[in-house]
Structure formats: C-alpha cells, structure tokens
C-alpha cells in the first residue's frame, strides 16, 4: 500500500474555522471552545460564528435569525421532488437531490453565506417532510418556532418539544457542526476547488457522510445499552464483553487519545434530561462502569466515551428514530461544510494530489518504474 494511504497526517489546507487536537482533547471553533458554545450558546450563534468569524451581537443575531427562518421552507418544486422520490430511496440520497435542486434558485457566483443559510435552513425541513411522508403522517404547517432546533423537533414529531430536549439537541447540533478536515468536509473543499457551485460541494459532502465509516448512525451504542438494560446489569454485562475481547461501542476514537470534548459537553447538557429519563440515567452509569473496566482490561490505553456514545443516548432520550441520526448529523454539519467551501473559494487552488502507480509495467518499455 502506498505511503500516506488515507492521507493520514498529510496537511491539505490551512483554515481559520476549526481546530482538532486529539492528543489533548481540544476542539476549537474560530477561537472558542466548542464545548462552551454547546453549553452556553444557540445553534444560530454558533452558525453565525462559523460563517462570519465572530459571535453575533443582539442586532446581528436578530437579522441572522430572520434569514434562517426565511430559509426554512420547501418551494413547490422541492415538495414535488420529495414527493416523486421512490419511497425506498435512502434519506441521504433524497437530501443530495434536494440540495442539488436548490441550486436552480441560486444566482451564479462563488459560495456565499446567504446561499449557505438557505441550504442549512432547508435541510431540517426536508428531513422532517420526508420522514412524515414516509410514515403516513400529516405535515405540520403550524410549526412556527423561532429557534432552529425547536422548529426542527416540532416538524419531526408534530408537537412542540420540551425545553430540555431542545437544549440537548441544540448542544448535539453545535458539537457536530465542524470537526476539522474530515472526509465529508474534504469532499466539499475538493469540489469547491474545481470552481463548482456550493450545492454540488454540499451534495458531495452528503455522499461522503452517508458512508458507514464516517456518518453511520451509532446503532452499535444503542445495541450495547439495550443489551445492558439496567444499572444492575452494567458491570456483569460489560465485564463479560471485555472478557471475550469484544469492543465496547462508543468508547475510544481514532482522533482523540483522551476525553472527547464533544462527549463531555453532551454529558453535561444531558444532565438536564437524566432525572426524568431512565435511558440517560443508564447511559451515564454505564459510562462510569465502562471507563473503570476499560482501565482494568486495557491499562494505559486511555479509552473514554466518544461523541457517538452520548449522541446515541441523547437522540434516544429525545425520541429521535435511529434512521434519522445520520440525516440530523448532516443538517448540523452542513454549516461546517459551507463555511469550508466559502473559505476554500476565497483563496483557491485546485486540490489535485498525486498517486503512486503500483500496477504492472509494459514488458516492451525496457525500463522499470521509479518507486
């Protein structure tokens, strides 16, 4: 296999948007700790930060909210597209088509914040519309919440969400907005670097997010918690799994070698739901037991709960169907994708890495390839 396969450790861009330090457990959005943003700020404030470079003052926030609210709509053309898509079409493919179709309404030109707002505003509405359509549920025309996350939950479930559920989902969507040059963000920057439009860049990113190695729903965590079932069974169940050499889903991370700051923030925010939700109570207890047992079975490995562990717990607590985990992740990460596309276009050079040829050499050439 060629050296550098997977591009791990290769620097492909300079960015002011976000920073991930897996060794130290750091996640920064434009000079702010992502954990602090998730605990103390709203989706709208964090999105404004990633797109505009600073947190908004009151006046800026009001104007920004108005734009985002205006973007939360499906045109008649988009509705017809969603209605026409095959019922068994995966939701992620439906979202790719919806984003591509939205390009017809945009003027030609480089990626812009206004276009990014329209994409980010449309995606949650498209997810909720398709979900309710697929399940034979009526569309919720009366949903009018100002808050982006509260509006999404109302559209999905047909009723206003509880404040604690909105707070937990708000934290989740902030923490998944941005995470460095991951596969889907890289895809968005590569497409943008060719001079293509923002919608094509986001559609490509959605295609990458669909892959189970990147945006796959944390179903393994749900299965683990369901297998545990109760606090009393946590230690014997986890001890049995580790004794058989099995991996504990939701623990450890390819990037983070210490505590995942996203999991830490979700753990803190989920405390508001935990007292009334036995599922979150179980998750918090299982985490404590798992960390202790992992140190016993794998000393020195520093394996902690990752964002998938608490994402699964929070999603289950707010009654989010498992098939909507990755689409919801997508609705949040669209902010990061579009921020990176705008940054790429502002100082562009086409992204064109090289490969090392390892195939056969023509026998008649008289020379061997240079390795």
mmCIF file of C-alpha atoms in Angstrom:
data_model
loop_
_atom_site.group_PDB
_atom_site.id
_atom_site.type_symbol
_atom_site.label_atom_id
_atom_site.label_comp_id
_atom_site.label_asym_id
_atom_site.label_seq_id
_atom_site.Cartn_x
_atom_site.Cartn_y
_atom_site.Cartn_z
ATOM 1 C CA UNK A 1 0.000 0.000 0.000
ATOM 2 C CA UNK A 2 1.324 3.456 -0.885
ATOM 3 C CA UNK A 3 2.900 5.537 1.842
ATOM 4 C CA UNK A 4 0.379 8.027 3.186
ATOM 5 C CA UNK A 5 -2.586 5.895 2.166
ATOM 6 C CA UNK A 6 -5.735 7.550 3.508
ATOM 7 C CA UNK A 7 -3.799 10.863 3.628
ATOM 8 C CA UNK A 8 -3.432 10.482 7.399
ATOM 9 C CA UNK A 9 -1.006 13.109 8.698
ATOM 10 C CA UNK A 10 -0.972 14.975 5.363
ATOM 11 C CA UNK A 11 -1.784 18.705 5.587
ATOM 12 C CA UNK A 12 -4.133 19.604 2.732
ATOM 13 C CA UNK A 13 -5.446 23.031 3.798
ATOM 14 C CA UNK A 14 -4.981 25.977 6.109
ATOM 15 C CA UNK A 15 -8.136 27.063 7.911
ATOM 16 C CA UNK A 16 -9.362 29.591 10.453
ATOM 17 C CA UNK A 17 -12.627 27.715 11.003
ATOM 18 C CA UNK A 18 -11.854 24.885 13.422
ATOM 19 C CA UNK A 19 -9.058 23.025 15.173
ATOM 20 C CA UNK A 20 -8.973 19.446 16.478
ATOM 21 C CA UNK A 21 -6.186 18.211 18.771
ATOM 22 C CA UNK A 22 -6.792 14.558 19.520
ATOM 23 C CA UNK A 23 -3.820 14.178 21.851
ATOM 24 C CA UNK A 24 -5.006 16.956 24.153
ATOM 25 C CA UNK A 25 -8.740 16.531 23.592
ATOM 26 C CA UNK A 26 -9.276 20.013 22.140
ATOM 27 C CA UNK A 27 -11.975 21.206 19.742
ATOM 28 C CA UNK A 28 -11.998 24.886 18.821
ATOM 29 C CA UNK A 29 -14.385 26.849 16.583
ATOM 30 C CA UNK A 30 -12.795 30.139 15.477
ATOM 31 C CA UNK A 31 -11.101 30.808 18.816
ATOM 32 C CA UNK A 32 -13.923 29.467 21.020
ATOM 33 C CA UNK A 33 -14.104 26.136 22.835
ATOM 34 C CA UNK A 34 -16.757 24.041 21.112
ATOM 35 C CA UNK A 35 -17.846 22.681 24.493
ATOM 36 C CA UNK A 36 -18.542 26.203 25.795
ATOM 37 C CA UNK A 37 -20.524 27.049 22.669
ATOM 38 C CA UNK A 38 -22.635 23.906 23.088
ATOM 39 C CA UNK A 39 -23.386 24.593 26.737
ATOM 40 C CA UNK A 40 -23.908 28.365 26.615
ATOM 41 C CA UNK A 41 -24.997 29.298 23.099
ATOM 42 C CA UNK A 42 -27.606 28.518 20.466
ATOM 43 C CA UNK A 43 -27.337 26.847 17.078
ATOM 44 C CA UNK A 44 -27.838 30.240 15.433
ATOM 45 C CA UNK A 45 -24.986 31.853 17.385
ATOM 46 C CA UNK A 46 -22.576 29.015 16.597
ATOM 47 C CA UNK A 47 -23.530 29.021 12.913
ATOM 48 C CA UNK A 48 -23.002 32.798 12.752
ATOM 49 C CA UNK A 49 -19.564 32.282 14.287
ATOM 50 C CA UNK A 50 -18.522 29.681 11.706
ATOM 51 C CA UNK A 51 -19.864 31.649 8.738
ATOM 52 C CA UNK A 52 -18.988 35.210 9.790
ATOM 53 C CA UNK A 53 -15.998 34.699 12.077
ATOM 54 C CA UNK A 54 -17.459 36.106 15.292
ATOM 55 C CA UNK A 55 -20.352 35.597 17.668
ATOM 56 C CA UNK A 56 -23.202 37.991 16.859
ATOM 57 C CA UNK A 57 -24.359 40.902 18.969
ATOM 58 C CA UNK A 58 -28.103 41.219 19.613
ATOM 59 C CA UNK A 59 -28.813 43.146 16.431
ATOM 60 C CA UNK A 60 -26.766 40.803 14.245
ATOM 61 C CA UNK A 61 -28.399 37.784 15.843
ATOM 62 C CA UNK A 62 -31.914 39.103 15.148
ATOM 63 C CA UNK A 63 -31.099 39.736 11.488
ATOM 64 C CA UNK A 64 -29.407 36.359 11.193
ATOM 65 C CA UNK A 65 -32.416 34.566 12.698
ATOM 66 C CA UNK A 66 -34.727 36.271 10.224
ATOM 67 C CA UNK A 67 -32.658 34.932 7.314
ATOM 68 C CA UNK A 68 -32.572 31.426 8.759
ATOM 69 C CA UNK A 69 -36.326 31.435 9.434
ATOM 70 C CA UNK A 70 -36.961 32.597 5.852
ATOM 71 C CA UNK A 71 -34.831 29.704 4.590
ATOM 72 C CA UNK A 72 -36.890 27.114 6.497
ATOM 73 C CA UNK A 73 -39.243 26.384 3.661
ATOM 74 C CA UNK A 74 -39.884 23.977 0.826
ATOM 75 C CA UNK A 75 -40.736 25.536 -2.500
ATOM 76 C CA UNK A 76 -43.494 23.851 -4.526
ATOM 77 C CA UNK A 77 -40.769 22.480 -6.811
ATOM 78 C CA UNK A 78 -38.871 20.935 -3.886
ATOM 79 C CA UNK A 79 -42.051 19.409 -2.487
ATOM 80 C CA UNK A 80 -42.807 17.841 -5.857
ATOM 81 C CA UNK A 81 -39.266 16.443 -5.954
ATOM 82 C CA UNK A 82 -39.563 14.947 -2.470
ATOM 83 C CA UNK A 83 -42.987 13.521 -3.330
ATOM 84 C CA UNK A 84 -41.632 11.976 -6.531
ATOM 85 C CA UNK A 85 -38.596 10.259 -4.990
ATOM 86 C CA UNK A 86 -39.030 6.460 -4.651
ATOM 87 C CA UNK A 87 -40.364 5.584 -1.212
ATOM 88 C CA UNK A 88 -37.454 3.242 -0.556
ATOM 89 C CA UNK A 89 -34.805 5.771 -1.575
ATOM 90 C CA UNK A 90 -32.381 6.287 1.353
ATOM 91 C CA UNK A 91 -32.981 9.618 3.052
ATOM 92 C CA UNK A 92 -29.367 10.696 2.494
ATOM 93 C CA UNK A 93 -29.831 10.267 -1.268
ATOM 94 C CA UNK A 94 -33.037 12.275 -1.042
ATOM 95 C CA UNK A 95 -31.116 15.078 0.688
ATOM 96 C CA UNK A 96 -28.449 15.037 -2.034
ATOM 97 C CA UNK A 97 -31.175 15.520 -4.639
ATOM 98 C CA UNK A 98 -32.874 18.275 -2.626
ATOM 99 C CA UNK A 99 -29.634 20.232 -2.231
ATOM 100 C CA UNK A 100 -28.826 19.859 -5.930
ATOM 101 C CA UNK A 101 -32.333 21.033 -6.853
ATOM 102 C CA UNK A 102 -31.985 24.085 -4.612
ATOM 103 C CA UNK A 103 -29.126 25.253 -6.842
ATOM 104 C CA UNK A 104 -31.665 26.208 -9.511
ATOM 105 C CA UNK A 105 -32.836 29.080 -7.297
ATOM 106 C CA UNK A 106 -29.351 30.491 -6.673
ATOM 107 C CA UNK A 107 -27.588 33.119 -8.777
ATOM 108 C CA UNK A 108 -24.287 32.112 -10.337
ATOM 109 C CA UNK A 109 -21.159 33.060 -8.439
ATOM 110 C CA UNK A 110 -18.806 31.920 -5.698
ATOM 111 C CA UNK A 111 -20.113 30.310 -2.483
ATOM 112 C CA UNK A 112 -21.791 32.833 -0.195
ATOM 113 C CA UNK A 113 -23.106 32.938 3.360
ATOM 114 C CA UNK A 114 -26.613 33.675 2.086
ATOM 115 C CA UNK A 115 -26.563 30.512 -0.035
ATOM 116 C CA UNK A 116 -25.189 28.562 2.932
ATOM 117 C CA UNK A 117 -28.050 29.826 5.117
ATOM 118 C CA UNK A 118 -30.585 28.677 2.541
ATOM 119 C CA UNK A 119 -29.068 25.179 2.449
ATOM 120 C CA UNK A 120 -28.840 24.898 6.242
ATOM 121 C CA UNK A 121 -32.379 26.189 6.624
ATOM 122 C CA UNK A 122 -33.847 23.813 4.055
ATOM 123 C CA UNK A 123 -32.209 20.556 5.185
ATOM 124 C CA UNK A 124 -34.064 20.026 8.516
ATOM 125 C CA UNK A 125 -37.374 20.825 6.820
ATOM 126 C CA UNK A 126 -36.650 18.321 4.039
ATOM 127 C CA UNK A 127 -35.704 15.651 6.602
ATOM 128 C CA UNK A 128 -38.893 16.179 8.602
ATOM 129 C CA UNK A 129 -41.096 16.341 5.482
ATOM 130 C CA UNK A 130 -39.690 13.133 4.044
ATOM 131 C CA UNK A 131 -39.859 11.351 7.412
ATOM 132 C CA UNK A 132 -43.506 12.233 7.966
ATOM 133 C CA UNK A 133 -44.358 11.476 4.344
ATOM 134 C CA UNK A 134 -42.723 8.024 4.575
ATOM 135 C CA UNK A 135 -44.639 7.236 7.751
ATOM 136 C CA UNK A 136 -48.049 8.439 6.538
ATOM 137 C CA UNK A 137 -48.098 11.396 8.939
ATOM 138 C CA UNK A 138 -49.630 14.801 8.142
ATOM 139 C CA UNK A 139 -47.333 17.739 7.514
ATOM 140 C CA UNK A 140 -47.095 20.213 10.408
ATOM 141 C CA UNK A 141 -47.956 23.548 8.826
ATOM 142 C CA UNK A 142 -48.411 25.271 12.200
ATOM 143 C CA UNK A 143 -44.801 24.870 13.391
ATOM 144 C CA UNK A 144 -43.546 28.436 13.824
ATOM 145 C CA UNK A 145 -40.790 28.330 16.459
ATOM 146 C CA UNK A 146 -38.141 30.990 16.052
ATOM 147 C CA UNK A 147 -35.370 28.685 17.268
ATOM 148 C CA UNK A 148 -33.853 26.481 14.567
ATOM 149 C CA UNK A 149 -33.597 23.334 16.715
ATOM 150 C CA UNK A 150 -37.012 23.706 18.368
ATOM 151 C CA UNK A 151 -38.602 24.169 14.945
ATOM 152 C CA UNK A 152 -36.906 21.014 13.605
ATOM 153 C CA UNK A 153 -38.141 18.897 16.526
ATOM 154 C CA UNK A 154 -41.679 20.282 16.156
ATOM 155 C CA UNK A 155 -41.711 19.429 12.453
ATOM 156 C CA UNK A 156 -40.447 15.912 13.135
ATOM 157 C CA UNK A 157 -42.789 14.983 15.949
ATOM 158 C CA UNK A 158 -45.834 17.110 15.203
ATOM 159 C CA UNK A 159 -45.816 18.914 18.554
ATOM 160 C CA UNK A 160 -43.633 21.458 20.398
ATOM 161 C CA UNK A 161 -40.591 19.856 22.044
ATOM 162 C CA UNK A 162 -39.809 20.059 25.746
ATOM 163 C CA UNK A 163 -37.186 22.738 26.604
ATOM 164 C CA UNK A 164 -34.737 20.136 27.973
ATOM 165 C CA UNK A 165 -34.959 18.152 24.740
ATOM 166 C CA UNK A 166 -34.345 21.299 22.686
ATOM 167 C CA UNK A 167 -31.323 22.143 24.839
ATOM 168 C CA UNK A 168 -29.841 18.676 24.449
ATOM 169 C CA UNK A 169 -30.399 18.613 20.680
ATOM 170 C CA UNK A 170 -29.058 22.171 20.381
ATOM 171 C CA UNK A 171 -25.829 21.038 22.054
ATOM 172 C CA UNK A 172 -25.596 17.982 19.800
ATOM 173 C CA UNK A 173 -26.059 20.029 16.609
ATOM 174 C CA UNK A 174 -23.465 22.610 17.672
ATOM 175 C CA UNK A 175 -20.930 19.896 18.504
ATOM 176 C CA UNK A 176 -21.392 18.211 15.134
ATOM 177 C CA UNK A 177 -21.246 21.394 13.028
ATOM 178 C CA UNK A 178 -17.496 21.234 12.500
ATOM 179 C CA UNK A 179 -14.669 18.752 13.055
ATOM 180 C CA UNK A 180 -11.626 19.676 11.035
ATOM 181 C CA UNK A 181 -10.779 18.228 7.627
ATOM 182 C CA UNK A 182 -12.857 15.063 7.958
ATOM 183 C CA UNK A 183 -13.856 13.035 4.890
ATOM 184 C CA UNK A 184 -17.048 14.938 4.062
ATOM 185 C CA UNK A 185 -15.512 18.370 4.676
ATOM 186 C CA UNK A 186 -12.552 17.410 2.480
ATOM 187 C CA UNK A 187 -15.018 16.354 -0.223
ATOM 188 C CA UNK A 188 -16.728 19.753 -0.053
ATOM 189 C CA UNK A 189 -13.398 21.576 -0.375
ATOM 190 C CA UNK A 190 -12.245 19.386 -3.284
ATOM 191 C CA UNK A 191 -15.439 20.091 -5.246
ATOM 192 C CA UNK A 192 -15.261 23.807 -4.429
ATOM 193 C CA UNK A 193 -11.625 23.903 -5.560
ATOM 194 C CA UNK A 194 -12.717 22.937 -9.093
ATOM 195 C CA UNK A 195 -14.802 26.114 -9.332
ATOM 196 C CA UNK A 196 -18.062 24.211 -8.922
ATOM 197 C CA UNK A 197 -21.042 25.625 -7.031
ATOM 198 C CA UNK A 198 -21.807 25.395 -3.319
ATOM 199 C CA UNK A 199 -24.714 22.991 -3.820
ATOM 200 C CA UNK A 200 -22.512 20.497 -5.661
ATOM 201 C CA UNK A 201 -19.972 20.740 -2.848
ATOM 202 C CA UNK A 202 -22.627 20.023 -0.211
ATOM 203 C CA UNK A 203 -24.133 17.194 -2.265
ATOM 204 C CA UNK A 204 -20.682 15.592 -2.482
ATOM 205 C CA UNK A 205 -20.230 16.010 1.264
ATOM 206 C CA UNK A 206 -23.590 14.323 1.902
ATOM 207 C CA UNK A 207 -22.431 11.418 -0.258
ATOM 208 C CA UNK A 208 -19.343 11.053 1.924
ATOM 209 C CA UNK A 209 -21.367 11.406 5.123
ATOM 210 C CA UNK A 210 -23.615 8.554 4.008
ATOM 211 C CA UNK A 211 -20.720 6.097 4.280
ATOM 212 C CA UNK A 212 -20.924 4.000 7.464
ATOM 213 C CA UNK A 213 -17.239 4.639 8.238
ATOM 214 C CA UNK A 214 -17.978 8.363 8.544
ATOM 215 C CA UNK A 215 -21.552 9.318 9.365
ATOM 216 C CA UNK A 216 -23.090 5.954 10.123
ATOM 217 C CA UNK A 217 -25.677 6.091 12.892
ATOM 218 C CA UNK A 218 -24.322 4.954 16.269
ATOM 219 C CA UNK A 219 -26.581 1.897 16.269
ATOM 220 C CA UNK A 220 -23.873 -0.124 17.995
ATOM 221 C CA UNK A 221 -24.175 2.111 21.058
ATOM 222 C CA UNK A 222 -27.939 1.639 21.167
ATOM 223 C CA UNK A 223 -27.465 -2.121 20.929
ATOM 224 C CA UNK A 224 -24.921 -2.041 23.757
ATOM 225 C CA UNK A 225 -27.192 -0.058 26.067
ATOM 226 C CA UNK A 226 -30.169 -2.233 25.209
ATOM 227 C CA UNK A 227 -28.079 -5.322 25.993
ATOM 228 C CA UNK A 228 -27.158 -3.853 29.381
ATOM 229 C CA UNK A 229 -30.778 -2.992 30.090
ATOM 230 C CA UNK A 230 -30.428 -1.818 33.703
ATOM 231 C CA UNK A 231 -27.866 -0.305 36.061
ATOM 232 C CA UNK A 232 -27.593 -3.594 37.948
ATOM 233 C CA UNK A 233 -26.545 -5.415 34.769
ATOM 234 C CA UNK A 234 -23.971 -2.835 33.655
ATOM 235 C CA UNK A 235 -20.887 -4.304 35.311
ATOM 236 C CA UNK A 236 -21.538 -8.023 34.684
ATOM 237 C CA UNK A 237 -22.547 -7.349 31.070
ATOM 238 C CA UNK A 238 -19.577 -5.091 30.273
ATOM 239 C CA UNK A 239 -17.161 -7.373 32.099
ATOM 240 C CA UNK A 240 -18.410 -10.324 30.046
ATOM 241 C CA UNK A 241 -17.970 -8.438 26.770
ATOM 242 C CA UNK A 242 -14.456 -7.303 27.628
ATOM 243 C CA UNK A 243 -13.560 -10.774 28.859
ATOM 244 C CA UNK A 244 -14.452 -12.120 25.406
ATOM 245 C CA UNK A 245 -12.232 -9.474 23.801
ATOM 246 C CA UNK A 246 -15.157 -7.588 22.270
ATOM 247 C CA UNK A 247 -15.069 -3.874 21.591
ATOM 248 C CA UNK A 248 -17.324 -1.564 23.591
ATOM 249 C CA UNK A 249 -19.168 0.559 21.042
ATOM 250 C CA UNK A 250 -18.994 4.274 21.830
ATOM 251 C CA UNK A 251 -15.615 4.135 23.554
ATOM 252 C CA UNK A 252 -12.317 5.225 22.050
ATOM 253 C CA UNK A 253 -11.807 7.425 18.977
ATOM 254 C CA UNK A 254 -9.442 7.461 16.006
ATOM 255 C CA UNK A 255 -8.526 11.096 16.657
ATOM 256 C CA UNK A 256 -8.993 11.623 20.398
ATOM 257 C CA UNK A 257 -6.483 9.902 22.685
ATOM 258 C CA UNK A 258 -8.041 11.451 25.773
ATOM 259 C CA UNK A 259 -11.594 12.525 26.668
ATOM 260 C CA UNK A 260 -13.642 13.579 23.643
ATOM 261 C CA UNK A 261 -14.671 17.203 24.369
ATOM 262 C CA UNK A 262 -17.916 16.687 22.441
ATOM 263 C CA UNK A 263 -18.897 13.770 24.664
ATOM 264 C CA UNK A 264 -18.027 15.847 27.740
ATOM 265 C CA UNK A 265 -20.326 18.652 26.616
ATOM 266 C CA UNK A 266 -23.197 16.298 25.772
ATOM 267 C CA UNK A 267 -22.767 14.579 29.128
ATOM 268 C CA UNK A 268 -23.108 17.927 30.891
ATOM 269 C CA UNK A 269 -26.128 19.038 28.890
ATOM 270 C CA UNK A 270 -27.838 15.659 29.118
ATOM 271 C CA UNK A 271 -27.889 16.002 32.906
ATOM 272 C CA UNK A 272 -30.957 18.204 32.425
ATOM 273 C CA UNK A 273 -32.779 15.235 30.913
ATOM 274 C CA UNK A 274 -31.300 12.485 33.050
ATOM 275 C CA UNK A 275 -33.535 12.855 36.108
ATOM 276 C CA UNK A 276 -36.675 12.291 34.027
ATOM 277 C CA UNK A 277 -35.231 9.856 31.504
ATOM 278 C CA UNK A 278 -34.188 6.350 32.598
ATOM 279 C CA UNK A 279 -32.310 5.831 29.321
ATOM 280 C CA UNK A 280 -29.922 8.718 30.057
ATOM 281 C CA UNK A 281 -29.585 7.604 33.669
ATOM 282 C CA UNK A 282 -28.497 4.198 32.372
ATOM 283 C CA UNK A 283 -26.094 5.730 29.846
ATOM 284 C CA UNK A 284 -24.342 7.871 32.448
ATOM 285 C CA UNK A 285 -23.993 4.894 34.810
ATOM 286 C CA UNK A 286 -22.780 2.592 32.016
ATOM 287 C CA UNK A 287 -20.130 5.135 31.027
ATOM 288 C CA UNK A 288 -18.709 5.264 34.562
ATOM 289 C CA UNK A 289 -18.568 1.469 34.775
ATOM 290 C CA UNK A 290 -17.108 1.081 31.270
ATOM 291 C CA UNK A 291 -14.281 3.578 31.833
ATOM 292 C CA UNK A 292 -13.303 1.793 35.059
ATOM 293 C CA UNK A 293 -13.381 -1.648 33.430
ATOM 294 C CA UNK A 294 -11.503 -0.494 30.328
ATOM 295 C CA UNK A 295 -8.667 0.695 32.554
ATOM 296 C CA UNK A 296 -8.680 -2.726 34.225
ATOM 297 C CA UNK A 297 -8.745 -4.756 30.992
ATOM 298 C CA UNK A 298 -6.671 -2.381 28.821
ATOM 299 C CA UNK A 299 -4.406 -0.468 31.201
ATOM 300 C CA UNK A 300 -2.809 2.673 29.796
ATOM 301 C CA UNK A 301 -4.997 2.783 26.672
ATOM 302 C CA UNK A 302 -6.993 5.839 27.880
ATOM 303 C CA UNK A 303 -10.329 4.773 26.383
ATOM 304 C CA UNK A 304 -13.216 7.098 27.161
ATOM 305 C CA UNK A 305 -16.742 7.663 25.871
ATOM 306 C CA UNK A 306 -16.741 9.326 22.462
ATOM 307 C CA UNK A 307 -19.347 11.620 20.941
ATOM 308 C CA UNK A 308 -21.255 8.653 19.470
ATOM 309 C CA UNK A 309 -21.943 7.280 22.940
ATOM 310 C CA UNK A 310 -23.702 10.379 24.211
ATOM 311 C CA UNK A 311 -25.151 11.241 20.809
ATOM 312 C CA UNK A 312 -26.952 7.897 20.827
ATOM 313 C CA UNK A 313 -28.120 8.460 24.399
ATOM 314 C CA UNK A 314 -29.365 11.999 23.712
ATOM 315 C CA UNK A 315 -31.056 11.008 20.442
ATOM 316 C CA UNK A 316 -32.859 8.147 22.157
ATOM 317 C CA UNK A 317 -33.879 10.412 25.038
ATOM 318 C CA UNK A 318 -35.499 12.930 22.669
ATOM 319 C CA UNK A 319 -37.191 10.012 20.849
ATOM 320 C CA UNK A 320 -35.283 10.520 17.595
ATOM 321 C CA UNK A 321 -35.747 7.478 15.298
ATOM 322 C CA UNK A 322 -32.449 5.719 14.593
ATOM 323 C CA UNK A 323 -32.840 6.200 10.826
ATOM 324 C CA UNK A 324 -32.717 9.981 11.381
ATOM 325 C CA UNK A 325 -29.416 10.030 13.301
ATOM 326 C CA UNK A 326 -27.181 10.498 10.251
ATOM 327 C CA UNK A 327 -29.545 12.925 8.458
ATOM 328 C CA UNK A 328 -29.679 15.053 11.629
ATOM 329 C CA UNK A 329 -25.880 14.931 11.828
ATOM 330 C CA UNK A 330 -25.914 16.110 8.200
ATOM 331 C CA UNK A 331 -28.253 19.030 8.939
ATOM 332 C CA UNK A 332 -25.766 20.273 11.527
ATOM 333 C CA UNK A 333 -22.532 19.568 9.615
ATOM 334 C CA UNK A 334 -23.847 21.484 6.597
ATOM 335 C CA UNK A 335 -22.804 24.630 8.487
ATOM 336 C CA UNK A 336 -19.206 23.435 8.635
ATOM 337 C CA UNK A 337 -19.182 22.189 5.046
ATOM 338 C CA UNK A 338 -20.401 25.510 3.685
ATOM 339 C CA UNK A 339 -18.006 27.505 5.886
ATOM 340 C CA UNK A 340 -15.108 25.477 4.492
ATOM 341 C CA UNK A 341 -16.364 25.864 0.918
ATOM 342 C CA UNK A 342 -16.547 29.639 1.327
ATOM 343 C CA UNK A 343 -13.034 29.696 2.813
ATOM 344 C CA UNK A 344 -11.674 27.470 0.016
ATOM 345 C CA UNK A 345 -13.160 29.659 -2.704
ATOM 346 C CA UNK A 346 -11.724 32.827 -1.167
ATOM 347 C CA UNK A 347 -8.131 31.638 -1.656
ATOM 348 C CA UNK A 348 -8.478 28.810 -4.107
ATOM 349 C CA UNK A 349 -6.084 26.395 -5.729
ATOM 350 C CA UNK A 350 -7.478 23.208 -7.225
ATOM 351 C CA UNK A 351 -6.884 20.226 -4.930
ATOM 352 C CA UNK A 352 -5.056 17.699 -7.084
ATOM 353 C CA UNK A 353 -2.923 15.207 -5.108
ATOM 354 C CA UNK A 354 -0.774 12.590 -6.814
ATOM 355 C CA UNK A 355 -0.853 8.820 -6.570
ATOM 356 C CA UNK A 356 1.878 6.179 -6.737
ATOM 357 C CA UNK A 357 1.406 3.675 -9.563
ATOM 358 C CA UNK A 358 1.758 0.085 -8.297
ATOM 359 C CA UNK A 359 0.439 -1.771 -11.346
ATOM 360 C CA UNK A 360 2.375 -3.794 -13.937
ATOM 361 C CA UNK A 361 4.895 -2.122 -16.234
ATOM 362 C CA UNK A 362 4.711 -2.759 -20.002
ATOM 363 C CA UNK A 363 7.183 -5.532 -20.908
ATOM 364 C CA UNK A 364 8.214 -3.711 -24.091
ATOM 365 C CA UNK A 365 9.171 -0.495 -22.332
ATOM 366 C CA UNK A 366 12.675 -1.612 -21.455
ATOM 367 C CA UNK A 367 12.633 0.282 -18.189
ATOM 368 C CA UNK A 368 11.276 -0.226 -14.673
ATOM 369 C CA UNK A 369 9.049 2.274 -12.931
ATOM 370 C CA UNK A 370 10.572 4.689 -10.480
ATOM 371 C CA UNK A 371 9.358 3.792 -6.971
#
